[in-house]
C-alpha positions as a printed NumPy array, in Angstrom:
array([[ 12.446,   5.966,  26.158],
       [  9.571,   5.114,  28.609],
       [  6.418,   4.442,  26.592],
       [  4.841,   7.009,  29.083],
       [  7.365,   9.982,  28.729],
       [  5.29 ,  10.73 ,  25.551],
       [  3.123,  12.865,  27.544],
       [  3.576,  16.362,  27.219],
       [  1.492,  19.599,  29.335],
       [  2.366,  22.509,  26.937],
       [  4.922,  24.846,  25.77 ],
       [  7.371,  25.826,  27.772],
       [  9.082,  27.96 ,  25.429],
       [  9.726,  28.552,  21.583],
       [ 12.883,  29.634,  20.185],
       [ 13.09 ,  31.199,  16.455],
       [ 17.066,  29.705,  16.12 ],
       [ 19.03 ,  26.938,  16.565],
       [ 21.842,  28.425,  18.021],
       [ 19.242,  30.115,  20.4  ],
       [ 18.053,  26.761,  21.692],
       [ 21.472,  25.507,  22.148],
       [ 22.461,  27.469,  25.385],
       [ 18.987,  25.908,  27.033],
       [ 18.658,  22.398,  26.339],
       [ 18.98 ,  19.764,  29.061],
       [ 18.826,  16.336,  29.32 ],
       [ 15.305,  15.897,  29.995],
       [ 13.648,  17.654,  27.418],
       [ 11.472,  17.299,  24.488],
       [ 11.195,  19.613,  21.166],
       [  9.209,  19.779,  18.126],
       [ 11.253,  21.418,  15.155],
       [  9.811,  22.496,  12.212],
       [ 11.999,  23.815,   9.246],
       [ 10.808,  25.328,   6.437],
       [ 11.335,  28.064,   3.578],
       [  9.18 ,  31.015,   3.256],
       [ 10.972,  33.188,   0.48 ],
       [ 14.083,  32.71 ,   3.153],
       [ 14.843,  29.713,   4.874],
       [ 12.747,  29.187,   8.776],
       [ 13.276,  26.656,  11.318],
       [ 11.309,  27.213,  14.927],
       [ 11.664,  24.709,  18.018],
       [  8.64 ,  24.258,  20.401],
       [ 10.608,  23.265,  23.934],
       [  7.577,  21.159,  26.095],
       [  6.981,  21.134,  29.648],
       [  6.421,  17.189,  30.704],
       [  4.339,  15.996,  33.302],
       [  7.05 ,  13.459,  34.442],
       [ 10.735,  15.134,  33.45 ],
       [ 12.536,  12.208,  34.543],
       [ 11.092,   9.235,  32.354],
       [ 13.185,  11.375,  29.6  ],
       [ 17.004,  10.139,  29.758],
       [ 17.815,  12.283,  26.934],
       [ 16.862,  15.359,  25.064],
       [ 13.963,  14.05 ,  22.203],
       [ 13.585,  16.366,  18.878],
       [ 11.413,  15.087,  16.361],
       [ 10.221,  17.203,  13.536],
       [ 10.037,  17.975,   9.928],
       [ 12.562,  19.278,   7.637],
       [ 10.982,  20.784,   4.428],
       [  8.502,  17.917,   4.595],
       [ 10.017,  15.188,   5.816],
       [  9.801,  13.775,   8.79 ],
       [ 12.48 ,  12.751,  11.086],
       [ 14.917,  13.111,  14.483],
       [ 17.606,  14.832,  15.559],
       [ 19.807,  13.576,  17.659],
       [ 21.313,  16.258,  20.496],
       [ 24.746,  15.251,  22.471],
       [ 26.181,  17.287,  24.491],
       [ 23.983,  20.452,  24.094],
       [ 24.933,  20.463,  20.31 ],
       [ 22.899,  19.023,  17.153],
       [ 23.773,  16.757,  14.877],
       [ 22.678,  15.715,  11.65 ],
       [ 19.066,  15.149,  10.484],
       [ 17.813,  11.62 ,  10.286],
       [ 14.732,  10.703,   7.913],
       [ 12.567,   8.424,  10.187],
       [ 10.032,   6.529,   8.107],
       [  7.437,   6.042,  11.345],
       [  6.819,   9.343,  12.42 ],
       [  5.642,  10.245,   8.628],
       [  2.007,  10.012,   8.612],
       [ -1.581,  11.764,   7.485],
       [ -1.84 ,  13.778,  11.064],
       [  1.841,  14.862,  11.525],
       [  1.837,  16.28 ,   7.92 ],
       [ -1.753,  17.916,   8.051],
       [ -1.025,  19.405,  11.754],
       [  2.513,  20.403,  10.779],
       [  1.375,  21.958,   7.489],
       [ -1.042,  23.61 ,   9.798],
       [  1.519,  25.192,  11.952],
       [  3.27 ,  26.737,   8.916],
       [  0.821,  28.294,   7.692],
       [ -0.237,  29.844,  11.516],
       [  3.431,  30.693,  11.272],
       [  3.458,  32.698,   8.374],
       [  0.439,  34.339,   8.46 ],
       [  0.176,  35.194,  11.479],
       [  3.515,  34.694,  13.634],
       [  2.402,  34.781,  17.489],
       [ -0.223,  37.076,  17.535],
       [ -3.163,  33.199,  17.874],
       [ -0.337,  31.696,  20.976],
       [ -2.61 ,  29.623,  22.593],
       [ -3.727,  27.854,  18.8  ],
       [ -0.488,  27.679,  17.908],
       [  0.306,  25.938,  21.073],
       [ -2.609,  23.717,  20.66 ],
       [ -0.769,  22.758,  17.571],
       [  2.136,  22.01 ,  18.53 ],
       [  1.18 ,  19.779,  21.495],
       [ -0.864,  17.766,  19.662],
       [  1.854,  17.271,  16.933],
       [  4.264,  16.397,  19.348],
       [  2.058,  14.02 ,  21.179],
       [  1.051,  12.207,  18.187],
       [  4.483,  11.639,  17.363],
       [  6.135,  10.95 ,  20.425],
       [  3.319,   8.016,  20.52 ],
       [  4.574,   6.663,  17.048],
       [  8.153,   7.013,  18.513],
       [  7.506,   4.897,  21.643],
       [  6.119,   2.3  ,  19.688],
       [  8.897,   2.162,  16.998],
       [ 11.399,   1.806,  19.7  ],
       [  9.385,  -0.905,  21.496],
       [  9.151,  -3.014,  18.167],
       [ 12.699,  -2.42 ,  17.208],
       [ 13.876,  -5.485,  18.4  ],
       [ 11.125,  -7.428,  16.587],
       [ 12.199,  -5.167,  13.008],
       [ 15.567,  -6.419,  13.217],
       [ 14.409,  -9.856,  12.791],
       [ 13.923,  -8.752,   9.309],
       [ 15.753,  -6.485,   7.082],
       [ 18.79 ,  -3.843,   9.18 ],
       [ 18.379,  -0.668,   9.388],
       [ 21.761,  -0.699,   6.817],
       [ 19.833,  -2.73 ,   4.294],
       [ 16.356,  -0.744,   4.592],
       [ 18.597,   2.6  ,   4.208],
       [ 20.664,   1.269,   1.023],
       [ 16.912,   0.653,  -0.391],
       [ 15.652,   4.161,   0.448],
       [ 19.037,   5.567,  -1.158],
       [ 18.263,   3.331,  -4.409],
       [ 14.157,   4.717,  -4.002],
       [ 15.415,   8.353,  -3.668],
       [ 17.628,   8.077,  -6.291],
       [ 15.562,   6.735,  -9.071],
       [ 12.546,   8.448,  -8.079],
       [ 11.305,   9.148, -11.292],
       [ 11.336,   6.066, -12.434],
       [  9.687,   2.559, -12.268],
       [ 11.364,   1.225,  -9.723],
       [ 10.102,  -3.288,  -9.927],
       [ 10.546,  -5.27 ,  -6.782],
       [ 12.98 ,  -7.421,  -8.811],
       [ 15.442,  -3.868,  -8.916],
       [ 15.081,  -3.683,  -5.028],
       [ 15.905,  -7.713,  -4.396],
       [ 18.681,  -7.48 ,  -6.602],
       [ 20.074,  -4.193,  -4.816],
       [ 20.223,  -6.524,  -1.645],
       [ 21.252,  -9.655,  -3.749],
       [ 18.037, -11.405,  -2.435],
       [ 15.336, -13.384,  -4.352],
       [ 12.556, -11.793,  -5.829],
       [ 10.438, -13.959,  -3.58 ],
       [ 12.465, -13.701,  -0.496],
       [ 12.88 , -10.292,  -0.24 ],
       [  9.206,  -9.645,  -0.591],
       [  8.319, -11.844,   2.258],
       [ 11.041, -10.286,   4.265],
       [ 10.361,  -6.69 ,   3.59 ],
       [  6.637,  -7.078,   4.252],
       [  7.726,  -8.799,   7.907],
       [ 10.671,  -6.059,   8.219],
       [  8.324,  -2.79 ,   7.097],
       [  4.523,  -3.742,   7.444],
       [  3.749,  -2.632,   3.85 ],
       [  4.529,  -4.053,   0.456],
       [  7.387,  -3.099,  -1.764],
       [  5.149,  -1.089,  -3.494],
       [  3.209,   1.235,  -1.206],
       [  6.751,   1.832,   0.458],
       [  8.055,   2.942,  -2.812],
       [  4.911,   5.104,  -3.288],
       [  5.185,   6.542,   0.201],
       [  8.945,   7.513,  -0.778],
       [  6.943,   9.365,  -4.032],
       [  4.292,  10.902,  -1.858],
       [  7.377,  12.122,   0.743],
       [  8.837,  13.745,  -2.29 ],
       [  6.233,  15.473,  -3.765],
       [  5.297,  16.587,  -0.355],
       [  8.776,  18.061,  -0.688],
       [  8.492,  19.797,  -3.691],
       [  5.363,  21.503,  -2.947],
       [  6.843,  23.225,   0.103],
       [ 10.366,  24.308,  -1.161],
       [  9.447,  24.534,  -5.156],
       [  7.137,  26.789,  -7.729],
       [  6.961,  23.556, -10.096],
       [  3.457,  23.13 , -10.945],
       [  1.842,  19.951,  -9.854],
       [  1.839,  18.306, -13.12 ],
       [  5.889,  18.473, -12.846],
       [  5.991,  17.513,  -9.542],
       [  4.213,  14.152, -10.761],
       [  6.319,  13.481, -13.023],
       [  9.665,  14.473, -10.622],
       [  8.436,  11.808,  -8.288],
       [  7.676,   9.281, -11.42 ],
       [  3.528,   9.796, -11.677],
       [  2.753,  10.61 , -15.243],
       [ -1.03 ,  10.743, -14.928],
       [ -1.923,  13.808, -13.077],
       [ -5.773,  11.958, -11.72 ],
       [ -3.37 ,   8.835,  -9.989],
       [ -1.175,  11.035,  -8.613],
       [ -3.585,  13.786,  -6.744],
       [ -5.248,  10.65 ,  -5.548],
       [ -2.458,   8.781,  -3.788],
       [ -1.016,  12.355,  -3.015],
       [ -4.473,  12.589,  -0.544],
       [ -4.106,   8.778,   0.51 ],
       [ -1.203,   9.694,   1.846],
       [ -1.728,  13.46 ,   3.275],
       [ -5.077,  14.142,   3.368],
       [ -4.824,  16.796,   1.062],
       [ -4.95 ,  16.585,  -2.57 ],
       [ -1.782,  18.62 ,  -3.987],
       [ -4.098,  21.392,  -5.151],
       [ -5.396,  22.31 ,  -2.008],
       [ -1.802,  21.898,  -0.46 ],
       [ -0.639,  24.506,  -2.215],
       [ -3.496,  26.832,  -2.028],
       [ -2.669,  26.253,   1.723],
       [  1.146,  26.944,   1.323],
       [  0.384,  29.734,  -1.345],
       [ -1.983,  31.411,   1.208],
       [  1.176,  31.975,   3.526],
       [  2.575,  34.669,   1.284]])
């Protein structure tokens, strides 16, 4: 993609469905999706009008599903599965896509041009962080693959609530304590251990959309047992501490 396709006018259209969306898309064409539960599960797809249509060589949909960030690819008019994409998770996607929820539930339509505001600003954002991942991919694979950073995330997921050492992740790639830390710092940007606790923060993030588990078992789901730590990186990492999250998400009822 074009560094400069990430510039978007406005909405062209939103569609409440999937299968809705899938008798308009085109080649050239850029969507924010957004999927969330709200006593029965949502999803809503912001289609953009783009300044210059043809830098885009293929549909773009980046998004959230219940709180984490991601793409989906589209081939052939159809969707397929959901990716988790670690760069387009950040403090302004999550507080501007929270934001849109909320619009979205308490009010629906009725605010368009806010909710439009929203949205292009969301997209924006993340079609920026997009361009740039894709024009330092070839400088990430100098590191770690993309098969040996997933097998780690699988291992993080999985053992979530847990301590998860550096000395577990080196040994899941069969590396060197000391190795693998220099080469995951080159391959990521961040140490072992603010990627694991971004993997936490995802996760409670998670939990707070599509759960009633109070916020003291949401720590410890994600492997925080003190309740002052966790609210603390919680807002390092979304701007919010997990209180005032779900007053936000609560408020939506």
């Amino acid at each position: 993609m074009d560094k400069n396709a990430r510039y978007i006018r406005n909405v062209k259209k939103i569609y409440q469905s999937r299968e809705e969306l899938e008798n308009s898309l085109c080649d050239q064409q850029v969507l924010l999706f957004i999927h969330y539960q709200n006593g029965s599960t949502n999803e809503i797809y912001f289609d953009f009008e783009l300044p210059y249509p043809e830098r885009i060589k293929e549909p773009i949909a980046l998004g959230y599903y219940n709180g984490i960030a991601g793409i989906i690819e589209l081939k052939k008019s159809v969707f397929s599965e959901f990716t988790y994409r670690h760069h387009l998770n950040d403090k302004l996607s999550n507080l501007m896509t929270l934001h849109i929820i909320k619009e979205l539930c308490n009010y629906g339509h009725k605010d368009k041009y806010f909710l439009e505001l929203l949205a292009v600003t969301s997209i924006a954002h993340m079609l920026k962080n997009h361009a740039q991942y894709l024009e330092n991919e070839s400088a990430r694979f100098e590191g770690f693959s993309m098969g040996k950073l997933k097998r780690l995330d699988e291992y993080i997921i999985k053992q979530i609530d847990q301590n998860i050492t550096v000395d577990q992740l080196a040994n899941v790639l069969g590396f060197s304590k000391s190795y693998f830390s220099k080469v995951f710092k080159a391959t990521t940007g961040s140490s072992p251990y603010q990627y694991i606790i971004k993997h936490r923060m995802e996760r409670a993030r998670e939990l707070l959309l599509t759960t009633d588990l109070s916020i003291i078992q949401i720590g410890f789901e994600v492997g925080i047992d003190n309740q002052s730590q966790f609210s603390e990186a919680f807002k390092r990492f979304h701007s919010l501490y997990p209180s005032e999250m779900r007053m936000l998400i609560e408020q939506r009822h």
